[in-house]
Amino acid sequence: MSKDFNPTNPSWINRDRFVLSAGHGSMLLYSLLYLTGYKSVSLNDIKNFRQLDSICAGHPEYHPGTGIETTTGPLGQGISNAVGFAISEEILKKQIGKKIIDHKTYVIAGDGCLMEGISHEALSLAGHLKLKNLILLFDNNSISIDGPTNLTVSDNHEKRFKSYGWDYIKINGHNYKEISKALKKAQKSKKPIAISCKTTIGYGSPNKGGKASSHGSPLGDDEIKLVRKKLNWSYNPFEIPKKLLNEWKSIGDRASKKAKKYEKIFSKKLKKNFPPGYNLARNTIIGSIEKAKTEYFKNLEPMATRKCSEKFLEIVSKLPNIIGGSADLAGSNNTKTKNHKIVKPGDFSGNYIHYGVREHAMCGIMNGISLHSGLIPYGGTFLIFSDYCKPSIRLAAMMKQKVIYVFTHDSIGLGEDGPTHQPIEQLASLRSIPNLNVFRPSDLIETFECWQLALESKNTPSVIALTRQAIKPVRIKSSTKNMSSLGAYEIFRTNDDIKVTIIATGSETSLASEVGHKLATDGIYSKIISMPCHELFDQQSEGYKNEILSETNLIVSIEASETSYWKKYTNHNGLNFGIDDFGKSAPYKKIYQHFGINTENIIKKIKDKL
Ligand SMILES: Cc1ncc(C[n+]2csc(CCOP(=O)(O)OP(=O)(O)O)c2C)c(N)n1
Ligand SMILES: [Mg+2]
């Protein structure tokens, strides 16, 4: 049954997914898309390989609706993406029935992908979960850039895959019959399966075939002549004989016809059964969100923002399309609520994934879940370990995916675990990634607002940085407007005629408020700005930004984190309270004192400056 792909409707939800983890082989994908009749890639595009604005980029990370699902530049990422695709397929199949969702995910990975650590994390989780819909084709050519892989690798690939709980079969990767037979077998496998395809790099090149030199550099005119001779190919460059082209197109046409039949039958069912997205279901949960806020206003108790986040997740976890998880820190990240059900090996009726201590794969897998379409993934770890997630976060931002990172223990406020666990430069480095919103809310109201913004974002992934320690609320009156959507806003001012603007985020906003009140008792008046999201603030009108930033000569920032990123708001003559060194292991209030992030020090420095 060929419902695998459809050149005339590349985005069909039940298509098989194809991931090119060895993204440097992108021409394989472009040529197949062209030959089978996808409109997205023309022969001209292929001629413009790697040229400005050509769809045939060097590494085409993702192009929606073109047949390019995802191919990864950073080796190994694609394996984790494929695991995410396979998880999405299983979850959606369970939710809406296998008559509607029932497809496979194929991934081509090379020696390099399997050398990368992320492959271990992702393959291990895939084996554990028994993802029988996942087929990995291993381009086993025993060559990478520096030479033969025996320079660096002595792994027994078969034993490695089998120990993860995968099936493993070996074929000659240049033998079409063997490839076809292996794929048929793989499609019936009860486990995830790897097909080791023994291949020769630069196949057909008499002098460069099988050698590392054919990986990246052109063969050269003389060698190309020899290849043509060897492969018995007498046509001009880019000339594809009509007969051959027709054969390929007919494969595409046959696939389209079959896919169309299925699409017709299932599109109605699909519409009826597809889980409602967050935006669609918003009205049904908005009441619960408002109720939780009202409860909060009654007491206004200090609360850790990770706890506030849990309260929000308790509500949205009722929506089937939001898939939570954590890298073995569910209880610390507060990502798993009483409403969650765990995804288990072979049982995908849940909505919460225990990723294990596998941060990198977790984030790569979330990219795959999001790219599959239909589900919104969020996953947690400590903010410090965002460094283990960074390559995948960067790709999510580049591919415009709605992935949400819940990073708790977001400062020295975590206390005794000390410098290895205390994030310093992490916020600045996350903020420097284009198209990523980094939220650091100050209390329950802002946490709810930031979560809503993350879920309603269309093309931007979000980091939500949350405290371990309880913090005092800063928003004490209800408002219908989502103030965090402005990125920064005034919480209060102590007088009409102010001398100082104090900007803070997260746990430091209540400290900023305290500073403001105390300064007022000495006749120094200020306004307090909460800035839960730099990126959203930077997108506001010049007028609004001036309102916030141009009222006083002195601007002060307070954030228990590296300070350099704040200079663009405070200017060189402002004051930045933060930490430009690694943290300390001690009860957290002592660490705040140690680094001078306390009322007395801040007030003294402001007075000195004025
Ligand atoms: C994370 C990462 N590190 C390094 C590279 C640079 N790089 C691109 S291809 C490659 C070698 C890959 O070898 P293999 O997967 O065996 O591909 P083959 O040469 O066989 O096509 C390297 C090191 C990369 N793309 N990603
Ligand atoms: Mg190789």
Short mmCIF file of N, CA and C in Angstrom, two decimals, residues 31-110:
data_model
loop_
_atom_site.label_atom_id
_atom_site.label_comp_id
_atom_site.label_asym_id
_atom_site.label_seq_id
_atom_site.Cartn_x
_atom_site.Cartn_y
_atom_site.Cartn_z
N SER A 31 17.31 15.77 -5.45
CA SER A 31 17.14 15.11 -6.75
C SER A 31 15.91 14.21 -6.73
N LEU A 32 15.68 13.53 -5.60
CA LEU A 32 14.49 12.65 -5.54
C LEU A 32 13.20 13.46 -5.57
N LEU A 33 13.21 14.61 -4.90
CA LEU A 33 12.01 15.45 -4.92
C LEU A 33 11.73 15.92 -6.34
N TYR A 34 12.78 16.32 -7.04
CA TYR A 34 12.60 16.77 -8.43
C TYR A 34 12.10 15.62 -9.30
N LEU A 35 12.78 14.48 -9.19
CA LEU A 35 12.46 13.36 -10.09
C LEU A 35 11.04 12.83 -9.88
N THR A 36 10.57 12.84 -8.62
CA THR A 36 9.24 12.28 -8.37
C THR A 36 8.12 13.33 -8.52
N GLY A 37 8.50 14.55 -8.92
CA GLY A 37 7.47 15.50 -9.33
C GLY A 37 7.04 16.51 -8.28
N TYR A 38 7.84 16.71 -7.24
CA TYR A 38 7.51 17.78 -6.28
C TYR A 38 7.73 19.12 -6.97
N LYS A 39 6.77 20.03 -6.81
CA LYS A 39 6.89 21.35 -7.47
C LYS A 39 7.94 22.22 -6.77
N SER A 40 8.28 21.82 -5.54
CA SER A 40 9.16 22.68 -4.74
C SER A 40 10.59 22.77 -5.29
N VAL A 41 11.03 21.73 -5.97
CA VAL A 41 12.41 21.71 -6.44
C VAL A 41 12.44 21.54 -7.96
N SER A 42 12.95 22.57 -8.64
CA SER A 42 13.06 22.49 -10.11
C SER A 42 14.50 22.16 -10.47
N LEU A 43 14.69 21.85 -11.76
CA LEU A 43 16.05 21.56 -12.21
C LEU A 43 16.93 22.81 -12.04
N ASN A 44 16.29 23.96 -12.24
CA ASN A 44 17.02 25.21 -12.06
C ASN A 44 17.49 25.39 -10.61
N ASP A 45 16.58 25.03 -9.67
CA ASP A 45 16.97 25.11 -8.25
C ASP A 45 18.18 24.22 -8.00
N ILE A 46 18.16 23.05 -8.63
CA ILE A 46 19.28 22.11 -8.42
C ILE A 46 20.57 22.69 -8.99
N LYS A 47 20.43 23.38 -10.13
CA LYS A 47 21.62 24.02 -10.70
C LYS A 47 22.16 25.11 -9.75
N ASN A 48 21.23 25.68 -8.95
CA ASN A 48 21.63 26.73 -8.00
C ASN A 48 21.96 26.19 -6.62
N PHE A 49 22.37 24.95 -6.57
CA PHE A 49 22.74 24.29 -5.31
C PHE A 49 23.68 25.18 -4.50
N ARG A 50 23.31 25.44 -3.26
CA ARG A 50 24.12 26.21 -2.30
C ARG A 50 24.24 27.69 -2.65
N GLN A 51 23.40 28.18 -3.60
CA GLN A 51 23.47 29.61 -3.94
C GLN A 51 22.42 30.38 -3.14
N LEU A 52 22.62 31.70 -3.07
CA LEU A 52 21.76 32.55 -2.24
C LEU A 52 20.28 32.35 -2.59
N ASP A 53 19.47 32.10 -1.58
CA ASP A 53 18.01 31.97 -1.70
C ASP A 53 17.54 30.74 -2.48
N SER A 54 18.44 29.86 -2.86
CA SER A 54 17.99 28.62 -3.52
C SER A 54 17.40 27.71 -2.46
N ILE A 55 16.30 27.03 -2.82
CA ILE A 55 15.74 26.05 -1.87
C ILE A 55 16.75 24.92 -1.65
N CYS A 56 17.64 24.74 -2.62
CA CYS A 56 18.66 23.69 -2.50
C CYS A 56 19.88 24.23 -1.74
N ALA A 57 19.65 24.53 -0.47
CA ALA A 57 20.73 25.04 0.39
C ALA A 57 21.68 23.90 0.73
N GLY A 58 22.84 24.27 1.27
CA GLY A 58 23.82 23.25 1.66
C GLY A 58 23.20 22.25 2.62
N HIS A 59 22.60 22.77 3.67
CA HIS A 59 21.89 21.92 4.63
C HIS A 59 20.49 22.49 4.79
N PRO A 60 19.52 21.91 4.12
CA PRO A 60 18.17 22.51 4.13
C PRO A 60 17.43 22.07 5.37
N GLU A 61 17.56 22.85 6.45
CA GLU A 61 17.04 22.34 7.72
C GLU A 61 15.55 21.97 7.66
N TYR A 62 14.76 22.82 7.04
CA TYR A 62 13.31 22.56 7.07
C TYR A 62 12.61 23.52 6.14
N HIS A 63 11.78 22.99 5.26
CA HIS A 63 10.95 23.84 4.42
C HIS A 63 9.55 23.29 4.40
N PRO A 64 8.61 23.92 5.12
CA PRO A 64 7.27 23.34 5.20
C PRO A 64 6.63 23.23 3.83
N GLY A 65 5.94 22.13 3.62
CA GLY A 65 5.17 21.96 2.40
C GLY A 65 5.99 21.70 1.15
N THR A 66 7.23 21.28 1.31
CA THR A 66 8.07 21.06 0.12
C THR A 66 8.58 19.62 0.00
N GLY A 67 8.35 18.82 1.02
CA GLY A 67 8.94 17.48 1.03
C GLY A 67 10.25 17.44 1.82
N ILE A 68 10.72 18.63 2.24
CA ILE A 68 11.94 18.66 3.06
C ILE A 68 11.50 18.69 4.53
N GLU A 69 11.45 17.54 5.14
CA GLU A 69 10.93 17.42 6.52
C GLU A 69 11.91 18.02 7.51
N THR A 70 13.11 17.54 7.46
CA THR A 70 14.21 18.15 8.20
C THR A 70 15.48 17.40 7.82
N THR A 71 16.53 18.15 7.59
CA THR A 71 17.83 17.52 7.40
C THR A 71 18.76 18.31 8.27
N THR A 72 19.68 17.63 8.90
CA THR A 72 20.41 18.39 9.91
C THR A 72 21.84 18.64 9.51
N GLY A 73 22.26 19.84 9.74
CA GLY A 73 23.67 20.20 9.60
C GLY A 73 24.48 19.56 10.72
N PRO A 74 24.08 19.82 11.97
CA PRO A 74 24.82 19.20 13.08
C PRO A 74 24.52 17.70 13.12
N LEU A 75 25.54 16.90 12.88
CA LEU A 75 25.35 15.45 12.76
C LEU A 75 24.69 14.87 14.01
N GLY A 76 23.85 13.88 13.81
CA GLY A 76 23.20 13.18 14.91
C GLY A 76 21.86 13.76 15.30
N GLN A 77 21.68 15.08 15.06
CA GLN A 77 20.39 15.70 15.42
C GLN A 77 19.24 14.97 14.77
N GLY A 78 19.42 14.60 13.50
CA GLY A 78 18.33 13.99 12.75
C GLY A 78 17.84 12.70 13.39
N ILE A 79 18.75 11.97 14.03
CA ILE A 79 18.31 10.72 14.67
C ILE A 79 17.32 11.07 15.78
N SER A 80 17.66 12.11 16.55
CA SER A 80 16.73 12.49 17.63
C SER A 80 15.44 13.06 17.05
N ASN A 81 15.53 13.81 15.96
CA ASN A 81 14.30 14.33 15.31
C ASN A 81 13.41 13.17 14.89
N ALA A 82 14.04 12.15 14.31
CA ALA A 82 13.27 11.00 13.82
C ALA A 82 12.57 10.30 14.99
N VAL A 83 13.24 10.22 16.12
CA VAL A 83 12.61 9.61 17.30
C VAL A 83 11.39 10.45 17.70
N GLY A 84 11.52 11.75 17.60
CA GLY A 84 10.38 12.65 17.90
C GLY A 84 9.23 12.44 16.93
N PHE A 85 9.55 12.33 15.63
CA PHE A 85 8.51 12.05 14.63
C PHE A 85 7.77 10.76 14.99
N ALA A 86 8.56 9.74 15.33
CA ALA A 86 7.97 8.42 15.60
C ALA A 86 7.09 8.48 16.86
N ILE A 87 7.54 9.21 17.87
CA ILE A 87 6.73 9.35 19.09
C ILE A 87 5.41 10.07 18.75
N SER A 88 5.51 11.15 17.98
CA SER A 88 4.29 11.89 17.58
C SER A 88 3.31 10.97 16.87
N GLU A 89 3.86 10.18 15.94
CA GLU A 89 2.98 9.29 15.18
C GLU A 89 2.26 8.34 16.11
N GLU A 90 2.98 7.76 17.07
CA GLU A 90 2.37 6.79 17.99
C GLU A 90 1.31 7.47 18.86
N ILE A 91 1.62 8.66 19.36
CA ILE A 91 0.67 9.36 20.24
C ILE A 91 -0.59 9.74 19.46
N LEU A 92 -0.40 10.31 18.27
CA LEU A 92 -1.57 10.72 17.48
C LEU A 92 -2.38 9.50 17.02
N LYS A 93 -1.67 8.43 16.71
CA LYS A 93 -2.38 7.20 16.31
C LYS A 93 -3.29 6.73 17.44
N LYS A 94 -2.75 6.80 18.65
CA LYS A 94 -3.53 6.37 19.81
C LYS A 94 -4.72 7.32 20.01
N GLN A 95 -4.47 8.62 19.81
CA GLN A 95 -5.54 9.59 20.08
C GLN A 95 -6.65 9.57 19.04
N ILE A 96 -6.26 9.38 17.75
CA ILE A 96 -7.31 9.53 16.74
C ILE A 96 -7.51 8.30 15.87
N GLY A 97 -6.80 7.24 16.16
CA GLY A 97 -7.08 5.97 15.49
C GLY A 97 -6.14 5.67 14.34
N LYS A 98 -5.84 4.37 14.19
CA LYS A 98 -4.83 4.02 13.18
C LYS A 98 -5.39 4.01 11.77
N LYS A 99 -6.70 4.20 11.65
CA LYS A 99 -7.23 4.35 10.29
C LYS A 99 -6.87 5.71 9.73
N ILE A 100 -6.55 6.63 10.62
CA ILE A 100 -6.23 7.98 10.16
C ILE A 100 -4.71 8.22 10.23
N ILE A 101 -4.11 7.85 11.33
CA ILE A 101 -2.66 8.05 11.46
C ILE A 101 -1.99 6.69 11.56
N ASP A 102 -1.17 6.39 10.56
CA ASP A 102 -0.48 5.10 10.55
C ASP A 102 0.65 5.19 9.53
N HIS A 103 1.75 5.76 9.93
CA HIS A 103 2.84 5.90 8.96
C HIS A 103 4.18 5.57 9.61
N LYS A 104 5.21 5.59 8.82
CA LYS A 104 6.55 5.27 9.32
C LYS A 104 7.42 6.52 9.29
N THR A 105 8.52 6.46 10.04
CA THR A 105 9.55 7.50 9.94
C THR A 105 10.85 6.82 9.51
N TYR A 106 11.44 7.35 8.44
CA TYR A 106 12.71 6.84 7.93
C TYR A 106 13.79 7.88 8.20
N VAL A 107 14.96 7.41 8.61
CA VAL A 107 16.06 8.36 8.81
C VAL A 107 17.34 7.76 8.22
N ILE A 108 18.04 8.58 7.44
CA ILE A 108 19.36 8.16 6.95
C ILE A 108 20.41 8.80 7.84
N ALA A 109 21.26 7.95 8.43
CA ALA A 109 22.32 8.44 9.31
C ALA A 109 23.64 7.85 8.85
N GLY A 110 24.70 8.61 9.01
CA GLY A 110 26.02 8.12 8.61
C GLY A 110 26.89 7.78 9.81
#
